[in-house]
Amino acid sequence: MPAPRRDMAMHNDWWATGWEHVLPRQGFPLTMLISTASQPGFTGSLDDVLQEVLDGHWDMIGGDLDGALTFSWPDTEWDYEEAPEGREAFEANHWKNFGAMLRSAGFPVPTTVRDLSELYLTWGIASREETPDGLRWSMPAVLPLPGDLLPLDAELTARLDRMRWSTRTGPLVDQLISHLADDLGEPEEILTSLDRLAAATGKDADDVRLALTELVESGDARVRRGEEPADTERLEAHRRFRLLMDWDHLYETRMKLSIDET
């Protein structure tokens, strides 16, 4: 009886790092391949993983590891509203910027998925080691950030910082909103403290502070001590403050209405 196919795996930290906004589109499936190769009990090359799991061919990487890297999906209809310059100009512009960024940091510009896998090793995204049992792959628990290795431009740096902040604070904000809306009935204003909100949401005071900071920065809430604005990052856990919610703004920007199909 043939051995069961290995399930594909994905590193938990991939989405939070922002690499998908920096690398060619094959960065995501390549990370899946290496994550799969890093599972306990596997030895072999990435070609071996591809053969075992997908019979040696995967459209997402362009066929095999020698497939050409691209920033767009070649087999999909081009969206001229999203990128009116067209596919060829889109690719050329991305390669110009990507190549300049890598060369300025002293790295070679990859052209194939295999080339990119070698950069993963250089950057510490992945490691491989020859052992008595064969070639073993591994990945660190926390992946390096693009900005720690590459000279990202200011716009991309700000976008990735915002994305990581949202990833960190999103679940905390959801829990705080749930408490304010479901338990307290969407009050326009309450007198509370970090300790009280922490006890009500089952989080610690620092997590509540992060959630409040996100609500304030997004314009969904204001925090005041007396009549003066309060700095959420400097609030003492036991000190009471006034939390003023702008529910209209919050629902406009955060809540997505789901429409049942009939």
PDB file of C-alpha atoms in Angstrom:
ATOM      1  CA  MET A   1       0.000   0.000   0.000  1.00  0.00           C
ATOM      2  CA  PRO A   2       1.469   3.418  -0.920  1.00  0.00           C
ATOM      3  CA  ALA A   3       2.306   5.799   1.922  1.00  0.00           C
ATOM      4  CA  PRO A   4      -0.306   8.506   2.553  1.00  0.00           C
ATOM      5  CA  ARG A   5       0.408  11.900   1.068  1.00  0.00           C
ATOM      6  CA  ARG A   6       1.838  14.490   3.418  1.00  0.00           C
ATOM      7  CA  ASP A   7      -0.473  17.403   4.238  1.00  0.00           C
ATOM      8  CA  MET A   8       0.701  20.862   3.243  1.00  0.00           C
ATOM      9  CA  ALA A   9       1.686  23.137   6.130  1.00  0.00           C
ATOM     10  CA  MET A  10       2.120  26.894   6.528  1.00  0.00           C
ATOM     11  CA  HIS A  11       4.239  28.834   9.008  1.00  0.00           C
ATOM     12  CA  ASN A  12       2.013  30.699  11.470  1.00  0.00           C
ATOM     13  CA  ASP A  13       4.166  33.835  11.348  1.00  0.00           C
ATOM     14  CA  TRP A  14       4.031  34.338   7.564  1.00  0.00           C
ATOM     15  CA  TRP A  15       0.989  36.610   7.493  1.00  0.00           C
ATOM     16  CA  ALA A  16       2.212  38.882  10.267  1.00  0.00           C
ATOM     17  CA  THR A  17       5.616  39.555   8.708  1.00  0.00           C
ATOM     18  CA  GLY A  18       4.439  41.208   5.491  1.00  0.00           C
ATOM     19  CA  TRP A  19       6.769  39.266   3.182  1.00  0.00           C
ATOM     20  CA  GLU A  20       3.881  38.662   0.770  1.00  0.00           C
ATOM     21  CA  HIS A  21       3.871  42.413   0.052  1.00  0.00           C
ATOM     22  CA  VAL A  22       7.592  42.402  -0.762  1.00  0.00           C
ATOM     23  CA  LEU A  23       8.326  39.184  -2.660  1.00  0.00           C
ATOM     24  CA  PRO A  24       7.120  37.881  -6.016  1.00  0.00           C
ATOM     25  CA  ARG A  25       3.842  35.986  -5.788  1.00  0.00           C
ATOM     26  CA  GLN A  26       5.622  32.616  -5.405  1.00  0.00           C
ATOM     27  CA  GLY A  27       6.889  33.654  -1.969  1.00  0.00           C
ATOM     28  CA  PHE A  28       3.679  32.351  -0.425  1.00  0.00           C
ATOM     29  CA  PRO A  29       3.658  28.853  -2.002  1.00  0.00           C
ATOM     30  CA  LEU A  30       7.434  28.546  -1.509  1.00  0.00           C
ATOM     31  CA  THR A  31       6.922  29.189   2.197  1.00  0.00           C
ATOM     32  CA  MET A  32       4.259  26.473   2.203  1.00  0.00           C
ATOM     33  CA  LEU A  33       6.696  24.033   0.613  1.00  0.00           C
ATOM     34  CA  ILE A  34       9.420  24.793   3.148  1.00  0.00           C
ATOM     35  CA  SER A  35       6.914  24.672   6.019  1.00  0.00           C
ATOM     36  CA  THR A  36       5.860  21.237   4.788  1.00  0.00           C
ATOM     37  CA  ALA A  37       9.474  20.098   4.442  1.00  0.00           C
ATOM     38  CA  SER A  38      10.088  21.264   8.029  1.00  0.00           C
ATOM     39  CA  GLN A  39       7.500  18.896   9.485  1.00  0.00           C
ATOM     40  CA  PRO A  40       8.852  16.132  11.753  1.00  0.00           C
ATOM     41  CA  GLY A  41       9.843  12.978   9.960  1.00  0.00           C
ATOM     42  CA  PHE A  42      10.543  14.498   6.562  1.00  0.00           C
ATOM     43  CA  THR A  43      13.946  14.379   4.905  1.00  0.00           C
ATOM     44  CA  GLY A  44      14.743  15.448   1.387  1.00  0.00           C
ATOM     45  CA  SER A  45      14.874  18.393  -0.974  1.00  0.00           C
ATOM     46  CA  LEU A  46      12.086  20.780  -1.881  1.00  0.00           C
ATOM     47  CA  ASP A  47      11.842  18.877  -5.158  1.00  0.00           C
ATOM     48  CA  ASP A  48      11.130  15.770  -3.072  1.00  0.00           C
ATOM     49  CA  VAL A  49       8.360  17.600  -1.198  1.00  0.00           C
ATOM     50  CA  LEU A  50       6.841  18.773  -4.455  1.00  0.00           C
ATOM     51  CA  GLN A  51       6.958  15.250  -5.852  1.00  0.00           C
ATOM     52  CA  GLU A  52       5.492  13.633  -2.737  1.00  0.00           C
ATOM     53  CA  VAL A  53       2.672  16.099  -2.177  1.00  0.00           C
ATOM     54  CA  LEU A  54       1.830  17.324  -5.678  1.00  0.00           C
ATOM     55  CA  ASP A  55       3.368  14.788  -8.069  1.00  0.00           C
ATOM     56  CA  GLY A  56       6.129  17.225  -8.960  1.00  0.00           C
ATOM     57  CA  HIS A  57       3.964  19.998 -10.428  1.00  0.00           C
ATOM     58  CA  TRP A  58       2.225  22.948  -8.773  1.00  0.00           C
ATOM     59  CA  ASP A  59       0.655  25.750 -10.765  1.00  0.00           C
ATOM     60  CA  MET A  60       1.029  28.157  -7.835  1.00  0.00           C
ATOM     61  CA  ILE A  61       4.813  28.176  -8.207  1.00  0.00           C
ATOM     62  CA  GLY A  62       4.760  28.112 -11.977  1.00  0.00           C
ATOM     63  CA  GLY A  63       5.134  24.361 -12.355  1.00  0.00           C
ATOM     64  CA  ASP A  64       8.280  23.407 -10.470  1.00  0.00           C
ATOM     65  CA  LEU A  65      11.146  25.049  -8.602  1.00  0.00           C
ATOM     66  CA  ASP A  66      12.708  26.237 -11.844  1.00  0.00           C
ATOM     67  CA  GLY A  67       9.586  28.204 -12.727  1.00  0.00           C
ATOM     68  CA  ALA A  68      10.101  31.914 -13.406  1.00  0.00           C
ATOM     69  CA  LEU A  69       9.188  34.325 -10.628  1.00  0.00           C
ATOM     70  CA  THR A  70       6.411  36.819 -11.365  1.00  0.00           C
ATOM     71  CA  PHE A  71       4.511  39.474  -9.465  1.00  0.00           C
ATOM     72  CA  SER A  72       1.192  38.665 -11.137  1.00  0.00           C
ATOM     73  CA  TRP A  73      -0.731  35.531 -12.037  1.00  0.00           C
ATOM     74  CA  PRO A  74      -0.033  34.922 -15.732  1.00  0.00           C
ATOM     75  CA  ASP A  75      -3.153  32.853 -16.415  1.00  0.00           C
ATOM     76  CA  THR A  76      -5.703  35.280 -14.994  1.00  0.00           C
ATOM     77  CA  GLU A  77      -7.544  38.014 -16.861  1.00  0.00           C
ATOM     78  CA  TRP A  78      -5.879  41.366 -16.253  1.00  0.00           C
ATOM     79  CA  ASP A  79      -7.753  43.899 -14.129  1.00  0.00           C
ATOM     80  CA  TYR A  80      -7.203  47.215 -15.905  1.00  0.00           C
ATOM     81  CA  GLU A  81      -9.149  49.107 -13.258  1.00  0.00           C
ATOM     82  CA  GLU A  82      -6.718  47.905 -10.592  1.00  0.00           C
ATOM     83  CA  ALA A  83      -3.599  48.331 -12.757  1.00  0.00           C
ATOM     84  CA  PRO A  84      -4.375  50.341 -15.914  1.00  0.00           C
ATOM     85  CA  GLU A  85      -0.757  50.203 -17.102  1.00  0.00           C
ATOM     86  CA  GLY A  86      -1.204  46.563 -18.124  1.00  0.00           C
ATOM     87  CA  ARG A  87       0.566  43.372 -17.122  1.00  0.00           C
ATOM     88  CA  GLU A  88       3.870  43.994 -18.922  1.00  0.00           C
ATOM     89  CA  ALA A  89       4.400  47.448 -17.420  1.00  0.00           C
ATOM     90  CA  PHE A  90       3.218  46.208 -14.006  1.00  0.00           C
ATOM     91  CA  GLU A  91       5.781  43.407 -14.026  1.00  0.00           C
ATOM     92  CA  ALA A  92       8.566  45.660 -15.302  1.00  0.00           C
ATOM     93  CA  ASN A  93       7.949  48.265 -12.605  1.00  0.00           C
ATOM     94  CA  HIS A  94       7.850  45.693  -9.805  1.00  0.00           C
ATOM     95  CA  TRP A  95      11.025  44.002 -11.014  1.00  0.00           C
ATOM     96  CA  LYS A  96      12.785  47.355 -11.289  1.00  0.00           C
ATOM     97  CA  ASN A  97      11.958  48.246  -7.683  1.00  0.00           C
ATOM     98  CA  PHE A  98      12.516  44.739  -6.310  1.00  0.00           C
ATOM     99  CA  GLY A  99      15.848  44.370  -8.089  1.00  0.00           C
ATOM    100  CA  ALA A 100      17.100  47.770  -6.969  1.00  0.00           C
ATOM    101  CA  MET A 101      16.144  47.005  -3.369  1.00  0.00           C
ATOM    102  CA  LEU A 102      17.976  43.664  -3.324  1.00  0.00           C
ATOM    103  CA  ARG A 103      21.065  44.948  -5.103  1.00  0.00           C
ATOM    104  CA  SER A 104      21.364  47.905  -2.732  1.00  0.00           C
ATOM    105  CA  ALA A 105      21.387  45.433   0.177  1.00  0.00           C
ATOM    106  CA  GLY A 106      24.000  43.251  -1.516  1.00  0.00           C
ATOM    107  CA  PHE A 107      21.715  40.349  -2.441  1.00  0.00           C
ATOM    108  CA  PRO A 108      21.395  38.670  -5.839  1.00  0.00           C
ATOM    109  CA  VAL A 109      18.115  39.152  -7.693  1.00  0.00           C
ATOM    110  CA  PRO A 110      16.354  35.778  -7.990  1.00  0.00           C
ATOM    111  CA  THR A 111      14.685  34.765 -11.235  1.00  0.00           C
ATOM    112  CA  THR A 112      13.326  31.329 -10.281  1.00  0.00           C
ATOM    113  CA  VAL A 113      11.599  29.813  -7.267  1.00  0.00           C
ATOM    114  CA  ARG A 114      14.771  27.832  -6.586  1.00  0.00           C
ATOM    115  CA  ASP A 115      16.784  31.062  -6.526  1.00  0.00           C
ATOM    116  CA  LEU A 116      14.315  32.524  -4.044  1.00  0.00           C
ATOM    117  CA  SER A 117      14.629  29.456  -1.812  1.00  0.00           C
ATOM    118  CA  GLU A 118      18.377  30.107  -1.608  1.00  0.00           C
ATOM    119  CA  LEU A 119      17.665  33.676  -0.497  1.00  0.00           C
ATOM    120  CA  TYR A 120      15.375  32.270   2.199  1.00  0.00           C
ATOM    121  CA  LEU A 121      18.429  30.449   3.565  1.00  0.00           C
ATOM    122  CA  THR A 122      20.559  33.599   3.391  1.00  0.00           C
ATOM    123  CA  TRP A 123      17.892  35.656   5.156  1.00  0.00           C
ATOM    124  CA  GLY A 124      17.263  33.094   7.890  1.00  0.00           C
ATOM    125  CA  ILE A 125      13.679  32.437   6.837  1.00  0.00           C
ATOM    126  CA  ALA A 126      14.680  28.793   6.459  1.00  0.00           C
ATOM    127  CA  SER A 127      17.586  26.483   7.261  1.00  0.00           C
ATOM    128  CA  ARG A 128      18.664  23.141   5.854  1.00  0.00           C
ATOM    129  CA  GLU A 129      21.157  20.656   7.202  1.00  0.00           C
ATOM    130  CA  GLU A 130      22.641  17.408   6.013  1.00  0.00           C
ATOM    131  CA  THR A 131      22.071  14.774   8.691  1.00  0.00           C
ATOM    132  CA  PRO A 132      22.786  11.030   8.816  1.00  0.00           C
ATOM    133  CA  ASP A 133      19.105  10.529   7.967  1.00  0.00           C
ATOM    134  CA  GLY A 134      19.160  12.928   5.034  1.00  0.00           C
ATOM    135  CA  LEU A 135      18.521  16.596   4.273  1.00  0.00           C
ATOM    136  CA  ARG A 136      16.418  18.300   6.942  1.00  0.00           C
ATOM    137  CA  TRP A 137      14.665  21.665   6.671  1.00  0.00           C
ATOM    138  CA  SER A 138      13.629  23.963   9.505  1.00  0.00           C
ATOM    139  CA  MET A 139      12.212  27.437  10.059  1.00  0.00           C
ATOM    140  CA  PRO A 140      12.523  29.739  13.087  1.00  0.00           C
ATOM    141  CA  ALA A 141       9.465  30.194  15.287  1.00  0.00           C
ATOM    142  CA  VAL A 142       9.531  33.925  14.525  1.00  0.00           C
ATOM    143  CA  LEU A 143      10.408  34.857  10.955  1.00  0.00           C
ATOM    144  CA  PRO A 144      12.692  37.830  10.267  1.00  0.00           C
ATOM    145  CA  LEU A 145      10.915  40.957   9.099  1.00  0.00           C
ATOM    146  CA  PRO A 146      11.497  42.357   5.598  1.00  0.00           C
ATOM    147  CA  GLY A 147      12.578  45.712   6.997  1.00  0.00           C
ATOM    148  CA  ASP A 148      15.311  44.050   9.059  1.00  0.00           C
ATOM    149  CA  LEU A 149      16.954  42.745   5.888  1.00  0.00           C
ATOM    150  CA  LEU A 150      15.956  45.048   3.046  1.00  0.00           C
ATOM    151  CA  PRO A 151      15.818  48.845   2.556  1.00  0.00           C
ATOM    152  CA  LEU A 152      12.059  49.196   2.153  1.00  0.00           C
ATOM    153  CA  ASP A 153      10.721  52.541   0.996  1.00  0.00           C
ATOM    154  CA  ALA A 154       8.857  54.736   3.462  1.00  0.00           C
ATOM    155  CA  GLU A 155       5.410  54.003   2.014  1.00  0.00           C
ATOM    156  CA  LEU A 156       5.825  50.226   2.178  1.00  0.00           C
ATOM    157  CA  THR A 157       7.379  50.423   5.640  1.00  0.00           C
ATOM    158  CA  ALA A 158       4.396  52.393   6.927  1.00  0.00           C
ATOM    159  CA  ARG A 159       1.952  49.968   5.280  1.00  0.00           C
ATOM    160  CA  LEU A 160       3.634  46.912   6.801  1.00  0.00           C
ATOM    161  CA  ASP A 161       3.845  48.559  10.220  1.00  0.00           C
ATOM    162  CA  ARG A 162       0.143  49.327  10.062  1.00  0.00           C
ATOM    163  CA  MET A 163      -0.666  45.795   8.919  1.00  0.00           C
ATOM    164  CA  ARG A 164       1.319  44.230  11.761  1.00  0.00           C
ATOM    165  CA  TRP A 165      -0.283  46.596  14.254  1.00  0.00           C
ATOM    166  CA  SER A 166      -3.750  45.615  13.011  1.00  0.00           C
ATOM    167  CA  THR A 167      -2.851  41.925  13.179  1.00  0.00           C
ATOM    168  CA  ARG A 168      -1.708  42.362  16.773  1.00  0.00           C
ATOM    169  CA  THR A 169      -4.579  44.528  17.961  1.00  0.00           C
ATOM    170  CA  GLY A 170      -7.462  43.176  15.862  1.00  0.00           C
ATOM    171  CA  PRO A 171      -8.548  40.338  18.179  1.00  0.00           C
ATOM    172  CA  LEU A 172      -8.105  42.571  21.235  1.00  0.00           C
ATOM    173  CA  VAL A 173     -10.243  45.311  19.695  1.00  0.00           C
ATOM    174  CA  ASP A 174     -12.922  42.778  18.759  1.00  0.00           C
ATOM    175  CA  GLN A 175     -13.155  41.557  22.349  1.00  0.00           C
ATOM    176  CA  LEU A 176     -13.335  45.065  23.757  1.00  0.00           C
ATOM    177  CA  ILE A 177     -16.016  46.081  21.246  1.00  0.00           C
ATOM    178  CA  SER A 178     -17.956  42.919  22.064  1.00  0.00           C
ATOM    179  CA  HIS A 179     -17.947  43.844  25.750  1.00  0.00           C
ATOM    180  CA  LEU A 180     -18.983  47.443  25.101  1.00  0.00           C
ATOM    181  CA  ALA A 181     -21.689  46.504  22.604  1.00  0.00           C
ATOM    182  CA  ASP A 182     -23.071  43.208  23.893  1.00  0.00           C
ATOM    183  CA  ASP A 183     -22.577  43.583  27.636  1.00  0.00           C
ATOM    184  CA  LEU A 184     -23.013  47.339  28.056  1.00  0.00           C
ATOM    185  CA  GLY A 185     -25.390  48.113  25.186  1.00  0.00           C
ATOM    186  CA  GLU A 186     -23.189  50.460  23.137  1.00  0.00           C
ATOM    187  CA  PRO A 187     -22.835  53.321  25.632  1.00  0.00           C
ATOM    188  CA  GLU A 188     -21.769  56.667  24.234  1.00  0.00           C
ATOM    189  CA  GLU A 189     -19.682  57.259  27.346  1.00  0.00           C
ATOM    190  CA  ILE A 190     -18.543  55.236  30.348  1.00  0.00           C
ATOM    191  CA  LEU A 191     -16.329  55.914  33.346  1.00  0.00           C
ATOM    192  CA  THR A 192     -13.931  53.009  33.619  1.00  0.00           C
ATOM    193  CA  SER A 193     -10.293  51.941  34.000  1.00  0.00           C
ATOM    194  CA  LEU A 194      -7.892  49.553  32.325  1.00  0.00           C
ATOM    195  CA  ASP A 195      -8.252  47.165  35.259  1.00  0.00           C
ATOM    196  CA  ARG A 196     -12.047  47.136  34.972  1.00  0.00           C
ATOM    197  CA  LEU A 197     -11.996  46.560  31.231  1.00  0.00           C
ATOM    198  CA  ALA A 198      -9.360  43.853  31.640  1.00  0.00           C
ATOM    199  CA  ALA A 199     -11.501  42.015  34.185  1.00  0.00           C
ATOM    200  CA  ALA A 200     -14.567  42.296  31.952  1.00  0.00           C
ATOM    201  CA  THR A 201     -12.821  41.020  28.819  1.00  0.00           C
ATOM    202  CA  GLY A 202     -10.543  38.425  30.394  1.00  0.00           C
ATOM    203  CA  LYS A 203      -7.439  40.213  29.107  1.00  0.00           C
ATOM    204  CA  ASP A 204      -4.630  41.928  30.951  1.00  0.00           C
ATOM    205  CA  ALA A 205      -4.388  45.695  31.264  1.00  0.00           C
ATOM    206  CA  ASP A 206      -1.663  46.012  28.627  1.00  0.00           C
ATOM    207  CA  ASP A 207      -3.824  44.212  26.055  1.00  0.00           C
ATOM    208  CA  VAL A 208      -6.723  46.555  26.825  1.00  0.00           C
ATOM    209  CA  ARG A 209      -4.354  49.500  26.465  1.00  0.00           C
ATOM    210  CA  LEU A 210      -3.409  48.303  22.966  1.00  0.00           C
ATOM    211  CA  ALA A 211      -7.068  47.930  22.013  1.00  0.00           C
ATOM    212  CA  LEU A 212      -7.920  51.404  23.309  1.00  0.00           C
ATOM    213  CA  THR A 213      -4.960  52.906  21.479  1.00  0.00           C
ATOM    214  CA  GLU A 214      -6.168  51.364  18.226  1.00  0.00           C
ATOM    215  CA  LEU A 215      -9.728  52.642  18.760  1.00  0.00           C
ATOM    216  CA  VAL A 216      -8.461  56.154  19.477  1.00  0.00           C
ATOM    217  CA  GLU A 217      -6.030  56.221  16.545  1.00  0.00           C
ATOM    218  CA  SER A 218      -8.791  54.994  14.226  1.00  0.00           C
ATOM    219  CA  GLY A 219     -11.204  57.700  15.357  1.00  0.00           C
ATOM    220  CA  ASP A 220     -13.633  55.214  16.894  1.00  0.00           C
ATOM    221  CA  ALA A 221     -13.189  56.452  20.450  1.00  0.00           C
ATOM    222  CA  ARG A 222     -11.806  59.220  22.633  1.00  0.00           C
ATOM    223  CA  VAL A 223     -10.243  58.816  26.059  1.00  0.00           C
ATOM    224  CA  ARG A 224     -10.351  61.690  28.553  1.00  0.00           C
ATOM    225  CA  ARG A 225      -9.272  62.396  32.103  1.00  0.00           C
ATOM    226  CA  GLY A 226     -11.679  65.075  33.236  1.00  0.00           C
ATOM    227  CA  GLU A 227     -12.082  67.324  30.208  1.00  0.00           C
ATOM    228  CA  GLU A 228      -8.561  66.777  28.871  1.00  0.00           C
ATOM    229  CA  PRO A 229      -7.555  64.134  26.314  1.00  0.00           C
ATOM    230  CA  ALA A 230      -5.638  61.275  27.911  1.00  0.00           C
ATOM    231  CA  ASP A 231      -2.685  59.421  26.421  1.00  0.00           C
ATOM    232  CA  THR A 232      -3.753  55.767  26.353  1.00  0.00           C
ATOM    233  CA  GLU A 233      -0.138  54.625  26.409  1.00  0.00           C
ATOM    234  CA  ARG A 234       0.439  56.437  29.711  1.00  0.00           C
ATOM    235  CA  LEU A 235      -2.753  55.475  31.524  1.00  0.00           C
ATOM    236  CA  GLU A 236      -2.212  53.814  34.890  1.00  0.00           C
ATOM    237  CA  ALA A 237      -4.123  50.561  35.147  1.00  0.00           C
ATOM    238  CA  HIS A 238      -6.168  51.587  38.206  1.00  0.00           C
ATOM    239  CA  ARG A 239      -6.883  55.203  37.178  1.00  0.00           C
ATOM    240  CA  ARG A 240     -10.393  55.911  35.974  1.00  0.00           C
ATOM    241  CA  PHE A 241     -11.004  57.688  32.683  1.00  0.00           C
ATOM    242  CA  ARG A 242     -13.910  58.596  30.432  1.00  0.00           C
ATOM    243  CA  LEU A 243     -14.267  56.449  27.335  1.00  0.00           C
ATOM    244  CA  LEU A 244     -16.360  58.160  24.656  1.00  0.00           C
ATOM    245  CA  MET A 245     -17.368  55.950  21.742  1.00  0.00           C
ATOM    246  CA  ASP A 246     -18.276  57.034  18.209  1.00  0.00           C
ATOM    247  CA  TRP A 247     -20.400  54.048  17.262  1.00  0.00           C
ATOM    248  CA  ASP A 248     -21.440  55.468  13.886  1.00  0.00           C
ATOM    249  CA  HIS A 249     -17.809  55.828  12.847  1.00  0.00           C
ATOM    250  CA  LEU A 250     -16.949  52.409  14.214  1.00  0.00           C
ATOM    251  CA  TYR A 251     -19.711  50.638  12.319  1.00  0.00           C
ATOM    252  CA  GLU A 252     -18.884  52.486   9.110  1.00  0.00           C
ATOM    253  CA  THR A 253     -15.214  51.528   9.213  1.00  0.00           C
ATOM    254  CA  ARG A 254     -15.054  48.199  11.034  1.00  0.00           C
ATOM    255  CA  MET A 255     -18.252  46.271  10.750  1.00  0.00           C
ATOM    256  CA  LYS A 256     -18.921  44.452   7.496  1.00  0.00           C
ATOM    257  CA  LEU A 257     -22.543  43.656   6.877  1.00  0.00           C
ATOM    258  CA  SER A 258     -23.196  40.157   5.622  1.00  0.00           C
ATOM    259  CA  ILE A 259     -26.016  39.830   3.130  1.00  0.00           C
ATOM    260  CA  ASP A 260     -27.703  36.456   2.901  1.00  0.00           C
ATOM    261  CA  GLU A 261     -28.018  35.159  -0.637  1.00  0.00           C
ATOM    262  CA  THR A 262     -31.547  34.359  -1.562  1.00  0.00           C
TER     263      THR A 262
END
